XYZ file of C-alpha atoms in Angstrom:
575
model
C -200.882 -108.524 136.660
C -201.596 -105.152 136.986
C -200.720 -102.581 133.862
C -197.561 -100.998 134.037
C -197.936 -97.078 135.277
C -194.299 -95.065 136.139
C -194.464 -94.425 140.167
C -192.621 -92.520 142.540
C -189.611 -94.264 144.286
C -190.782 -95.657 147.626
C -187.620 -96.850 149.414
C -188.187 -99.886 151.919
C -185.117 -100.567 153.658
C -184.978 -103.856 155.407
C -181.977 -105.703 157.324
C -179.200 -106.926 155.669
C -180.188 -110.684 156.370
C -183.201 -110.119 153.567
C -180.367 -110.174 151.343
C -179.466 -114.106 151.604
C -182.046 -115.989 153.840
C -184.380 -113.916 155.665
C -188.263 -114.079 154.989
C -190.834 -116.602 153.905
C -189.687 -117.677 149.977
C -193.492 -118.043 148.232
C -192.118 -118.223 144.345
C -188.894 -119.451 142.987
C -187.837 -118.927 139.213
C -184.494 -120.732 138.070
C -182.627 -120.093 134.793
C -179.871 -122.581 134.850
C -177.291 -123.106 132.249
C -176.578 -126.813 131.489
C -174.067 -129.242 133.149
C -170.658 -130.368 131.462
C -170.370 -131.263 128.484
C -167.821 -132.276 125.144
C -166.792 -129.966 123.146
C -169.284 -128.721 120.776
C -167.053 -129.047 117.780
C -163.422 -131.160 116.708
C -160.725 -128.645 116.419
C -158.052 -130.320 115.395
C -156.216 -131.574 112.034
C -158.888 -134.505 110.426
C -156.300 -137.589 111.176
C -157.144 -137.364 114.992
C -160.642 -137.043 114.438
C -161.532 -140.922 115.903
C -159.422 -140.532 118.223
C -160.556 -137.690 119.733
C -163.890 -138.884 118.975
C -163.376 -142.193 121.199
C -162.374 -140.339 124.210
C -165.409 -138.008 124.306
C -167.610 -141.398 123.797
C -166.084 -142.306 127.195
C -167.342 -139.014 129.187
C -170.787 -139.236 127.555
C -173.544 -141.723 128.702
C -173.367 -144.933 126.891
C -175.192 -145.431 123.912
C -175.869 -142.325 122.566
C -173.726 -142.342 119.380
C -176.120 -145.674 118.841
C -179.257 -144.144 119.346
C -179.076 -140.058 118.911
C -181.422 -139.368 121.809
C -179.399 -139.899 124.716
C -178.975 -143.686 125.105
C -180.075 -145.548 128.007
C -179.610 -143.146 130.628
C -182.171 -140.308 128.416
C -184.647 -142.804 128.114
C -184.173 -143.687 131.842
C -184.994 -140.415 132.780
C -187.986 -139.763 130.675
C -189.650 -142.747 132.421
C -190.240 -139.852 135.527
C -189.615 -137.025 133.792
C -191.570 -137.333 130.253
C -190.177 -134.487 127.823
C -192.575 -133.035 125.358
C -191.214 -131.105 122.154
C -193.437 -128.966 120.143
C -193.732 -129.987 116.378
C -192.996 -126.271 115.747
C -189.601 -127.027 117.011
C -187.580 -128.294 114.273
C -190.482 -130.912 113.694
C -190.344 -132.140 117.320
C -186.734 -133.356 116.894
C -183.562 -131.903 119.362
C -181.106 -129.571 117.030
C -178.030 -131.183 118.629
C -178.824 -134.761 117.713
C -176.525 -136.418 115.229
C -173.027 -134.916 115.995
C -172.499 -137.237 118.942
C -170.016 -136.949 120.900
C -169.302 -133.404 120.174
C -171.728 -131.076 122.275
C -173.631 -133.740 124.275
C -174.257 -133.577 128.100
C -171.614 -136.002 129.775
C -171.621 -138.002 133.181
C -169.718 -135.548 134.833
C -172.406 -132.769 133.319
C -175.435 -135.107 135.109
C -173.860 -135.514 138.487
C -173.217 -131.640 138.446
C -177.053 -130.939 137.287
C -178.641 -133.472 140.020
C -176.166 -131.988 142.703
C -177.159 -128.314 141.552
C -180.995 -129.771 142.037
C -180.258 -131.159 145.852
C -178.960 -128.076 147.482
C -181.922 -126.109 146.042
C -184.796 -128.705 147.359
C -182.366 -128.389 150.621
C -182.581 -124.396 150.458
C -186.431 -124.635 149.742
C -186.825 -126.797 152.238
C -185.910 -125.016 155.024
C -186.873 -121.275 153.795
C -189.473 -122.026 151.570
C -193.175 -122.124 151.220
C -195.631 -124.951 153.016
C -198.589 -125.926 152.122
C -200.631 -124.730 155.346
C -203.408 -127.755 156.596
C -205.148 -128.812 159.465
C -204.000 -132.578 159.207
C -200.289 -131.206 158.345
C -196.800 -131.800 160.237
C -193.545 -130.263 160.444
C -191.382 -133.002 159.901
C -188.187 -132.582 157.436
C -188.374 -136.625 157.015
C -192.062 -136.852 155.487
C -191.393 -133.683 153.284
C -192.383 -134.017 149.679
C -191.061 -131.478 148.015
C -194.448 -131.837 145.212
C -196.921 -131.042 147.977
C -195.794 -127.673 148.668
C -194.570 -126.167 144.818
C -196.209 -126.554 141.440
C -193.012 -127.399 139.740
C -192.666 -126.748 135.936
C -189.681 -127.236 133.913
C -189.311 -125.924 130.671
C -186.060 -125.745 128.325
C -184.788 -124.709 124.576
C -184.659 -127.815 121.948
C -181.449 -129.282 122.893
C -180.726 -132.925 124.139
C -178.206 -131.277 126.961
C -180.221 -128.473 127.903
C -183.568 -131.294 128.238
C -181.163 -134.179 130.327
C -179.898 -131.128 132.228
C -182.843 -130.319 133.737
C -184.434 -133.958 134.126
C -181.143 -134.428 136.682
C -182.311 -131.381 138.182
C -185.005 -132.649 138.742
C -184.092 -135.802 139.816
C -182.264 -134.076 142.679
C -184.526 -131.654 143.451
C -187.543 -134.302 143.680
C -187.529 -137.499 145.863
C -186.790 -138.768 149.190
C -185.241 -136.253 151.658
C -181.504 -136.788 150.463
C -179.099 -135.089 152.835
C -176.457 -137.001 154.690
C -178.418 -138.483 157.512
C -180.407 -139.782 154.561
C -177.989 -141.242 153.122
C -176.283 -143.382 155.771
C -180.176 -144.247 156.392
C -180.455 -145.787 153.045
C -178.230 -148.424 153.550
C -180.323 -150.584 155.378
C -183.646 -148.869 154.910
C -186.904 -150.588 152.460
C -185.969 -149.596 148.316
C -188.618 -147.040 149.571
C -186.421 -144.525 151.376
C -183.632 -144.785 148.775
C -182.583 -141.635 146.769
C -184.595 -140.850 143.669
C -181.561 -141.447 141.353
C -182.924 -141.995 138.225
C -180.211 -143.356 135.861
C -178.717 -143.973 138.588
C -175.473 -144.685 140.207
C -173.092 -142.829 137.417
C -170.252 -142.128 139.654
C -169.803 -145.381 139.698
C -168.790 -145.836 136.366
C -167.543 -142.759 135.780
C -163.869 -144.163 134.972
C -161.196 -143.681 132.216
C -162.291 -146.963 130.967
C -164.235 -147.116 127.487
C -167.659 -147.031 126.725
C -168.311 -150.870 126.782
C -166.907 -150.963 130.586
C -168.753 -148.106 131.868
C -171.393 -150.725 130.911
C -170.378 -153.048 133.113
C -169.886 -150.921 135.783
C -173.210 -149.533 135.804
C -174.737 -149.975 139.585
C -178.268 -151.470 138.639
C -179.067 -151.315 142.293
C -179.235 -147.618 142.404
C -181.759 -147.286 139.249
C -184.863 -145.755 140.186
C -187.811 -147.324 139.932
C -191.575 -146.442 139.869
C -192.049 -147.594 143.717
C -188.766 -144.444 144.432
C -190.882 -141.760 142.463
C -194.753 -143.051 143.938
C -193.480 -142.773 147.465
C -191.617 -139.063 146.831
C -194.066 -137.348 145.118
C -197.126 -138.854 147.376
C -199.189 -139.851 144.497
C -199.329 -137.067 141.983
C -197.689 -137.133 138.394
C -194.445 -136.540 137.956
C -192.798 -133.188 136.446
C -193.132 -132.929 132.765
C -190.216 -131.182 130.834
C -191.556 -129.060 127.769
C -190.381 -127.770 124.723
C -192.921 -125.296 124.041
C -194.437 -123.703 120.683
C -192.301 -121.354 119.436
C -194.799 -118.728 119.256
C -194.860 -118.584 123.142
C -191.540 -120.020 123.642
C -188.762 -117.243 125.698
C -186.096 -119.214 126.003
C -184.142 -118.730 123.541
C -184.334 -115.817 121.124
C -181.498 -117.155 118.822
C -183.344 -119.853 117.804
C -186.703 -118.644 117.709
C -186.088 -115.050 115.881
C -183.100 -116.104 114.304
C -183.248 -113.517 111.036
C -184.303 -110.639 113.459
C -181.418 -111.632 115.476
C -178.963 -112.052 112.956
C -179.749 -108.356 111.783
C -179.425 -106.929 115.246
C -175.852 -108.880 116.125
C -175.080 -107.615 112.532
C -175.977 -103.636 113.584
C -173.614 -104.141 116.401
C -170.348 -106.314 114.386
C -170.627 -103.166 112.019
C -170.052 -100.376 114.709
C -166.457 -98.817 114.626
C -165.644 -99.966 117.848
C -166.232 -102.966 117.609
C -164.421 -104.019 114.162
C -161.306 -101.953 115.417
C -161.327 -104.031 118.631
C -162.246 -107.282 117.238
C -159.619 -106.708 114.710
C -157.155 -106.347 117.685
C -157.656 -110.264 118.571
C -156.148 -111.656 115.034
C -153.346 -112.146 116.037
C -154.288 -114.227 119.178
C -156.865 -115.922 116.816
C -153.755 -117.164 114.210
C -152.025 -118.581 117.060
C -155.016 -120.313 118.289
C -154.948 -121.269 114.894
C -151.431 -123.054 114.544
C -152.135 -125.354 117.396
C -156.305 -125.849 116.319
C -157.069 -125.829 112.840
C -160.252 -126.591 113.385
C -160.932 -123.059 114.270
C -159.754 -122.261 110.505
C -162.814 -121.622 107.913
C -165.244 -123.272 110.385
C -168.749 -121.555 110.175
C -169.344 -118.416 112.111
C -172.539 -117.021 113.187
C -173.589 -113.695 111.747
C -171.305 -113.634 109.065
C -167.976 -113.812 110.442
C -165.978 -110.687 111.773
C -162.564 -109.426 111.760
C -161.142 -111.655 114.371
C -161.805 -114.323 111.858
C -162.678 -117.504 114.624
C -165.507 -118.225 116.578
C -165.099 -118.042 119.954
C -167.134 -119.586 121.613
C -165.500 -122.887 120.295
C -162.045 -121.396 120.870
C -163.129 -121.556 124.922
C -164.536 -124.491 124.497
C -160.827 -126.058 124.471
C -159.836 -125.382 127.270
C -163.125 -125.498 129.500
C -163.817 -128.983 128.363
C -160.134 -130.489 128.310
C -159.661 -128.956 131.896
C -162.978 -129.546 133.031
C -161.688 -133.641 132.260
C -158.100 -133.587 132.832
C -157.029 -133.729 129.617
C -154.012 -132.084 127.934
C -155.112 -128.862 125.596
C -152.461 -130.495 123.396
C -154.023 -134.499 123.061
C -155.379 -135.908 120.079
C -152.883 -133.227 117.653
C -149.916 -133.175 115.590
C -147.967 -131.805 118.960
C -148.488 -134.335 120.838
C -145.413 -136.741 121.614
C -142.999 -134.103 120.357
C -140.092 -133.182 121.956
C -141.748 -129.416 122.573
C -145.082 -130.712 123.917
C -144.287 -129.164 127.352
C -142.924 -126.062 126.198
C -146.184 -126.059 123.197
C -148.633 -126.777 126.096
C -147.495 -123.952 128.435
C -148.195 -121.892 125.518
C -151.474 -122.709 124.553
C -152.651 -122.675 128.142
C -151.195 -118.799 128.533
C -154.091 -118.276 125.879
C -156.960 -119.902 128.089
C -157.836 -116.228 129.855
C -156.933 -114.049 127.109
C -159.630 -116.122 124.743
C -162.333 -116.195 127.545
C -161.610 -112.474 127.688
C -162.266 -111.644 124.582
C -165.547 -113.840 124.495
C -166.485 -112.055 127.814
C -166.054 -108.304 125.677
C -167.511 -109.710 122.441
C -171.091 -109.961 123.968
C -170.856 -107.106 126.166
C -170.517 -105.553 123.209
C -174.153 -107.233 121.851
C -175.906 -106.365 125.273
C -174.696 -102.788 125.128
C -177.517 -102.978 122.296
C -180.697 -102.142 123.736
C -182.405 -103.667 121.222
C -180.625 -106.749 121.067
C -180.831 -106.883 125.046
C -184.213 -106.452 125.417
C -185.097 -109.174 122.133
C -183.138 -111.926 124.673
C -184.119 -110.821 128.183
C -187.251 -109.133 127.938
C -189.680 -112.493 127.107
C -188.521 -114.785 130.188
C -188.380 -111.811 132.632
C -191.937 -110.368 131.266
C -193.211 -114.197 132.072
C -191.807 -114.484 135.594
C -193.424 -111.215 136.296
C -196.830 -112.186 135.478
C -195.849 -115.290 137.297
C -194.829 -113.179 140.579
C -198.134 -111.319 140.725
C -200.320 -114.665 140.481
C -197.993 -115.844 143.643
C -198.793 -112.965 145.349
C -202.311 -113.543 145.382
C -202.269 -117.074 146.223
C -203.452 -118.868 149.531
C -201.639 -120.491 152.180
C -203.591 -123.774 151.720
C -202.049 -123.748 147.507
C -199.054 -124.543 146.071
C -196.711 -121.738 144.943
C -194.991 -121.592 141.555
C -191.542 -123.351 140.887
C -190.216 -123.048 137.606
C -187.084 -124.116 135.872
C -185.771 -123.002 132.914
C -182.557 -124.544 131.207
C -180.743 -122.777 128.538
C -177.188 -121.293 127.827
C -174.641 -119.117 128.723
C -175.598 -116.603 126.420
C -178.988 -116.508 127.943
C -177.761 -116.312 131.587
C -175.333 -113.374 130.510
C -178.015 -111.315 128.663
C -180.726 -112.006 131.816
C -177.437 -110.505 134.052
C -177.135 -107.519 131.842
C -180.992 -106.757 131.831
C -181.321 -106.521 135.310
C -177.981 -104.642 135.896
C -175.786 -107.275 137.913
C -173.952 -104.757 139.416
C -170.411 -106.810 138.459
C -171.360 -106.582 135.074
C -172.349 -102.947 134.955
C -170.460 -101.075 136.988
C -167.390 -103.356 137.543
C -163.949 -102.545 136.743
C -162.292 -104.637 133.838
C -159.697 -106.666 135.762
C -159.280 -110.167 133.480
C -156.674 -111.810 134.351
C -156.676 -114.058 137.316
C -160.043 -112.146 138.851
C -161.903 -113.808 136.201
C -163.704 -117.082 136.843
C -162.499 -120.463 136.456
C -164.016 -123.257 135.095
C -163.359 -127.020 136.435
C -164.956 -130.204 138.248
C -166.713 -127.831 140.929
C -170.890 -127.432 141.598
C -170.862 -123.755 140.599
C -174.352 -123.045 142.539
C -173.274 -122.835 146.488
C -175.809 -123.290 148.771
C -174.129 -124.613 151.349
C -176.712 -126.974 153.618
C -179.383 -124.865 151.630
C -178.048 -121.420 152.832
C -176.270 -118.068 151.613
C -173.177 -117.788 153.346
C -171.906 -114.558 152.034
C -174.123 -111.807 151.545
C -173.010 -110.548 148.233
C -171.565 -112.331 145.103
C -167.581 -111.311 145.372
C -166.852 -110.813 141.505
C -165.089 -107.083 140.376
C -164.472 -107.917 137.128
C -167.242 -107.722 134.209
C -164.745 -110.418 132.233
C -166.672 -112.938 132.998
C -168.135 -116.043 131.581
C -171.426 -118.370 133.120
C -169.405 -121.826 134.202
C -171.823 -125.034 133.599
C -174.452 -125.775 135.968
C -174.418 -121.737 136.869
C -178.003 -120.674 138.185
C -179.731 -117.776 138.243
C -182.447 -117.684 140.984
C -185.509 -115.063 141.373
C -186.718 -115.778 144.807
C -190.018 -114.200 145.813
C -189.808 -113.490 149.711
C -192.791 -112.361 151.763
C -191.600 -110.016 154.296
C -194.052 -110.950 157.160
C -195.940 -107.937 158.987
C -196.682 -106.047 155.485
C -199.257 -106.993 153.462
C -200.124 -107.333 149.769
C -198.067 -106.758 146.917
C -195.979 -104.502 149.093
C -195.147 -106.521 151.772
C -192.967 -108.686 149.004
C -189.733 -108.220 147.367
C -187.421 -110.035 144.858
C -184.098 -111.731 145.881
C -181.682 -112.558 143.016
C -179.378 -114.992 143.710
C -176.200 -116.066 141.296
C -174.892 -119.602 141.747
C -175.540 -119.371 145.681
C -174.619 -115.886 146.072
C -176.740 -112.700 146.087
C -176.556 -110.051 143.630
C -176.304 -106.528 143.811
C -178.302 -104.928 141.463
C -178.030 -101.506 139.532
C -180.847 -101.671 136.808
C -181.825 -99.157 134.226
C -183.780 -97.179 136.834
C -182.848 -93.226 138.196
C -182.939 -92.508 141.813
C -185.212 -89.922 141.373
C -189.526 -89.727 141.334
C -189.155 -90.653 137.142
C -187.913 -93.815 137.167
C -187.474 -94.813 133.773
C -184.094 -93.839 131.804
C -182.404 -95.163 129.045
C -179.170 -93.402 129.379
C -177.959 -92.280 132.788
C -174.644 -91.675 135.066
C -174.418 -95.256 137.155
C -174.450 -93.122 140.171
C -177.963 -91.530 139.247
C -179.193 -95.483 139.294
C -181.771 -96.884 141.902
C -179.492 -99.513 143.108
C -180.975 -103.262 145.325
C -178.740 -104.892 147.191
C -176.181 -102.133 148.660
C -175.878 -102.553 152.353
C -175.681 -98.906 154.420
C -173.383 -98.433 156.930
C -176.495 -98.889 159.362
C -177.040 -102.700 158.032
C -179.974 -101.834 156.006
C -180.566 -102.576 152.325
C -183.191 -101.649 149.323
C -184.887 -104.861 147.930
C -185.646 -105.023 144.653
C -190.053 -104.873 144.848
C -192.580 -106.142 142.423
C -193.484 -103.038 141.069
C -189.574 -101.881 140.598
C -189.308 -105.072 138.706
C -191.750 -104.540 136.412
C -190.607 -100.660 135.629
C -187.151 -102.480 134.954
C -188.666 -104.244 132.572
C -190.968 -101.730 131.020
C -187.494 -99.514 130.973
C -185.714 -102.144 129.088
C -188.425 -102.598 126.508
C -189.009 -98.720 125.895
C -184.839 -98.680 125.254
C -185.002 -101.396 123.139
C -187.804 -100.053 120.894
C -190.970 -100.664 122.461
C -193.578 -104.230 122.182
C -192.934 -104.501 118.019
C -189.416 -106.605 118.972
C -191.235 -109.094 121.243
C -193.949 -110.341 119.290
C -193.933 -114.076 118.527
C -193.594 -114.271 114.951
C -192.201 -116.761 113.705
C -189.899 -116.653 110.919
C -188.839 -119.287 107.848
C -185.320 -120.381 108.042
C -184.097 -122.812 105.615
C -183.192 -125.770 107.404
C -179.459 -126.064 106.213
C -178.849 -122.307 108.065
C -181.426 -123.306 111.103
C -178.195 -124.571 113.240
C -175.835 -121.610 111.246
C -178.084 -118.210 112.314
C -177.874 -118.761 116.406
C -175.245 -118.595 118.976
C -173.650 -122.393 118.744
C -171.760 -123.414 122.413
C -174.189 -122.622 125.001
């Protein structure tokens, strides 16, 4: 990768259809936030803790409040898709472990993940990258998807971030698994089957209790070693790593967790923020009546004026409507002759509290040098990943890389590369903002972008499970080099606009300017033409957000002694 040097603005406009599917995809980068999941913590009074605690059991896979790695259906993946965690990483052991059910991926969280993972290997498919030889045929049915992409996977040290990427990987890998496919498989050889490894959840995914789901399990659809030889043609299988913290850029809560703590702290102390925050008490002590759970439970950073943590607050009602269940089971109100009129109420605070989440770290990422601390690692990486693609051969393999993490991560990746939503959107709330529920949040219709821009006005806005952030790189055939590529970013199946810390003019490089003196990627003209984001504007993005956030000193990879009582205390819990 070449070193960074400020040039002048060279617009390349291209047609509108380079914003969605047009051009040869050579490099694919995926940040993806995990599938469904329980809550993360028990909000209400301690009498309904078991019982609360029995229905989560039933939405998780069986087993894991026996083992505390995931049960059956973990170690059933890892037979194809090994995970390795780095002894620097809380001694090799998942943080999450232990608190089962509370925070674990469930069934429902799986079938989103491997359904996220088919209708990428489906886009890829068609638009992507092949391996270009002699003895080589076009045919959709002998495509293995291993041939053409050196996939990695990597994630942050969490059981449901690591099972959330092994099912994306078990749909992304495999037989060809599209319709046709599927109606094949019927009466095709064990061969052609689906790689489903696990397999066969929606099956059993019932209201009936752990030991039935059990029972119900569909042995016929577990994969087995002959599935994953034939799919991949012979090589190894994808690896999922936990790496060393020092090189680790996942997840900057966990890995600089005193640095971070000090920077979230620089920004809870700011005027504007403890007047506002202070605003939400009251919502916060009704929240309060109907969860008590929410009352003295540790918050990150200290605490601040609002008195809760929020991220648990939205956690009710995601999860419970995620799941069907009443924001009012497993508590004191339920039963009561005012459970309807209790319900309606609690529910009337669903958007309100996701608001005020939505604010609360728009607030953090208004930080440049918090912003930069979470966004700057991964981006630098898949930069110096991009070049190395460029230069690459028809005849090799192109780079495929997953990444799983958390909201918080998605949102502060969003911020650093100006989604224009986020940015320059108006604050509508309300009913603009995005709902959460049983839906695949990633599009991708059969593979494609329908629309050619993501349709989201409000900056109130909150990463739903399974949400994806894509970096395509596209070669733009008939230019060559560096130049002849460019950089589509695409949010759960829809392309972004983009309006990045970057003036309009020969500079470049700005850390405070007027939106409409911004370089902006995305923005169709009234002729049908568009400016795609190129390499080299990428990298100036990213040298811009580093300069703003206070230069290479934030980024190095030091890492830092945290007594192991506050390890799970300092970071963002939720995710």
């Amino acid at each position: 990768m070449p070193p960074f040097k400020p040039t002048a603005l060279v617009k390349r406009p291209l047609s509108s259809d380079h914003l969605t599917n047009r051009g040869r995809i050579v490099g694919v980068w995926i940040f993806h936030r995990h599938g469904d999941r329980a809550p993360n913590r028990y909000l209400g009074p301690p009498h309904h803790y078991e019982e609360e605690c029995n229905h989560w059991f039933s939405r998780i896979p069986p087993a894991s409040a026996h083992s505390g790695e995931g049960g059956a259906a973990f170690r059933e993946l890892s037979k194809f898709y090994e995970v390795r965690v780095s002894e620097t990483q809380n001694g090799g052991k998942f943080l999450d472990v232990g608190r089962a059910p509370f925070g674990f991926l469930s069934i429902l969280g799986m079938d989103q993940m491997r359904e996220v993972g088919r209708r990428f290997r489906n886009r890829y498919e068609k638009l992507g990258h092949r391996v270009s030889r002699p003895d080589s045929k076009d045919d959709p049915s002998s495509y293995a998807f291993l041939d053409h992409w050196e996939v990695q996977a990597y994630s942050t040290n969490y059981l449901r971030t690591v099972m959330s990427v092994q099912c994306f990987l078990d749909g992304l890998i495999g037989s060809r698994n599209d319709g046709q496919t599927q109606k094949r498989c019927k009466t095709a050889n064990k061969s052609s089957r689906i790689i489903y490894a696990g397999g066969g959840l929606p099956h059993y995914y019932k209201e009936a209790g752990f030991h039935e789901q059990l029972e119900l399990l569909n042995k016929s659809m577990l994969t087995t070693e002959e599935d994953i030889g034939h799919a991949i043609g012979g090589r190894s299988t994808v690896k999922v790593e936990v790496r060393d913290k020092q090189i680790d850029t996942l997840n900057a809560f966990d890995r600089r967790p005193k640095m971070m703590n000090d920077l979230v702290k620089d920004v809870i102390a700011t005027e504007q923020f403890q007047r506002i925050d202070s605003m939400a008490l009251p919502l916060a002590s009704k929240l309060c009546d109907f969860l008590p759970g929410l009352i003295g439970a540790p918050q990150a950073f200290g605490g601040t004026p609002s008195g809760i943590n929020w991220i648990h607050a939205n956690d009710h009602f995601v999860c419970r409507r995620a799941h069907s269940v009443p924001l009012l089971a497993f508590t004191d109100h339920e039963g009561k002759d005012y459970e309807v009129e209790a319900e309606a109420k609690l529910e009337s605070m669903a958007i309100p509290v996701m608001s005020h989440l939505a604010w609360r770290f728009r607030e953090w990422y208004s930080s440049p040098r918090l912003l930069a601390a979470v966004s700057s690692p991964p981006l630098r990486e898949i930069m110096g990943q991009m070049y190395d693609a460029v230069d690459r051969s028809l005849e090799e393999r192109r780079p495929f890389v997953l990444y799983s993490c958390h909201d918080v991560t998605l949102l502060g990746l969003l911020y650093a590369i100006g989604a224009d939503f986020l940015v320059s959107g108006e604050d509508c709330g309300g009913t603009k903002m995005q709902e959460e529920g049983k839906v695949i949040h990633c599009g991708l219709d059969d593979g494609l972008i329908a629309n050619h821009c993501l349709d989201q006005s409000s900056w109130r806005w909150w990463p739903a499970y399974s949400s994806t952030i894509a970096f395509e790189l596209v070669k733009d055939e008939g230019q060559p080099g560096v130049d002849g590529h460019f950089i589509r970013v695409v949010l759960n199946g829809k392309a972004l606009r983009l309006v990045p810390m970057l003036s309009a003019d020969d500079e470049r490089i700005l850390n405070h300017q007027p939106l409409h003196n911004r370089q902006r990627f995305g923005t169709m003209s009234g002729s049908g033409m568009c400016d795609m984001m190129g390499l080299e504007d990428f990298s100036q993005i990213i040298h811009a957000l580093e300069e703003a956030g206070g230069g290479g000193t934030l980024f190095s990879s030091v890492e830092e002694s945290v007594p192991e009582k506050q390890a799970g205390r300092l970071g963002v819990e939720g995710g």
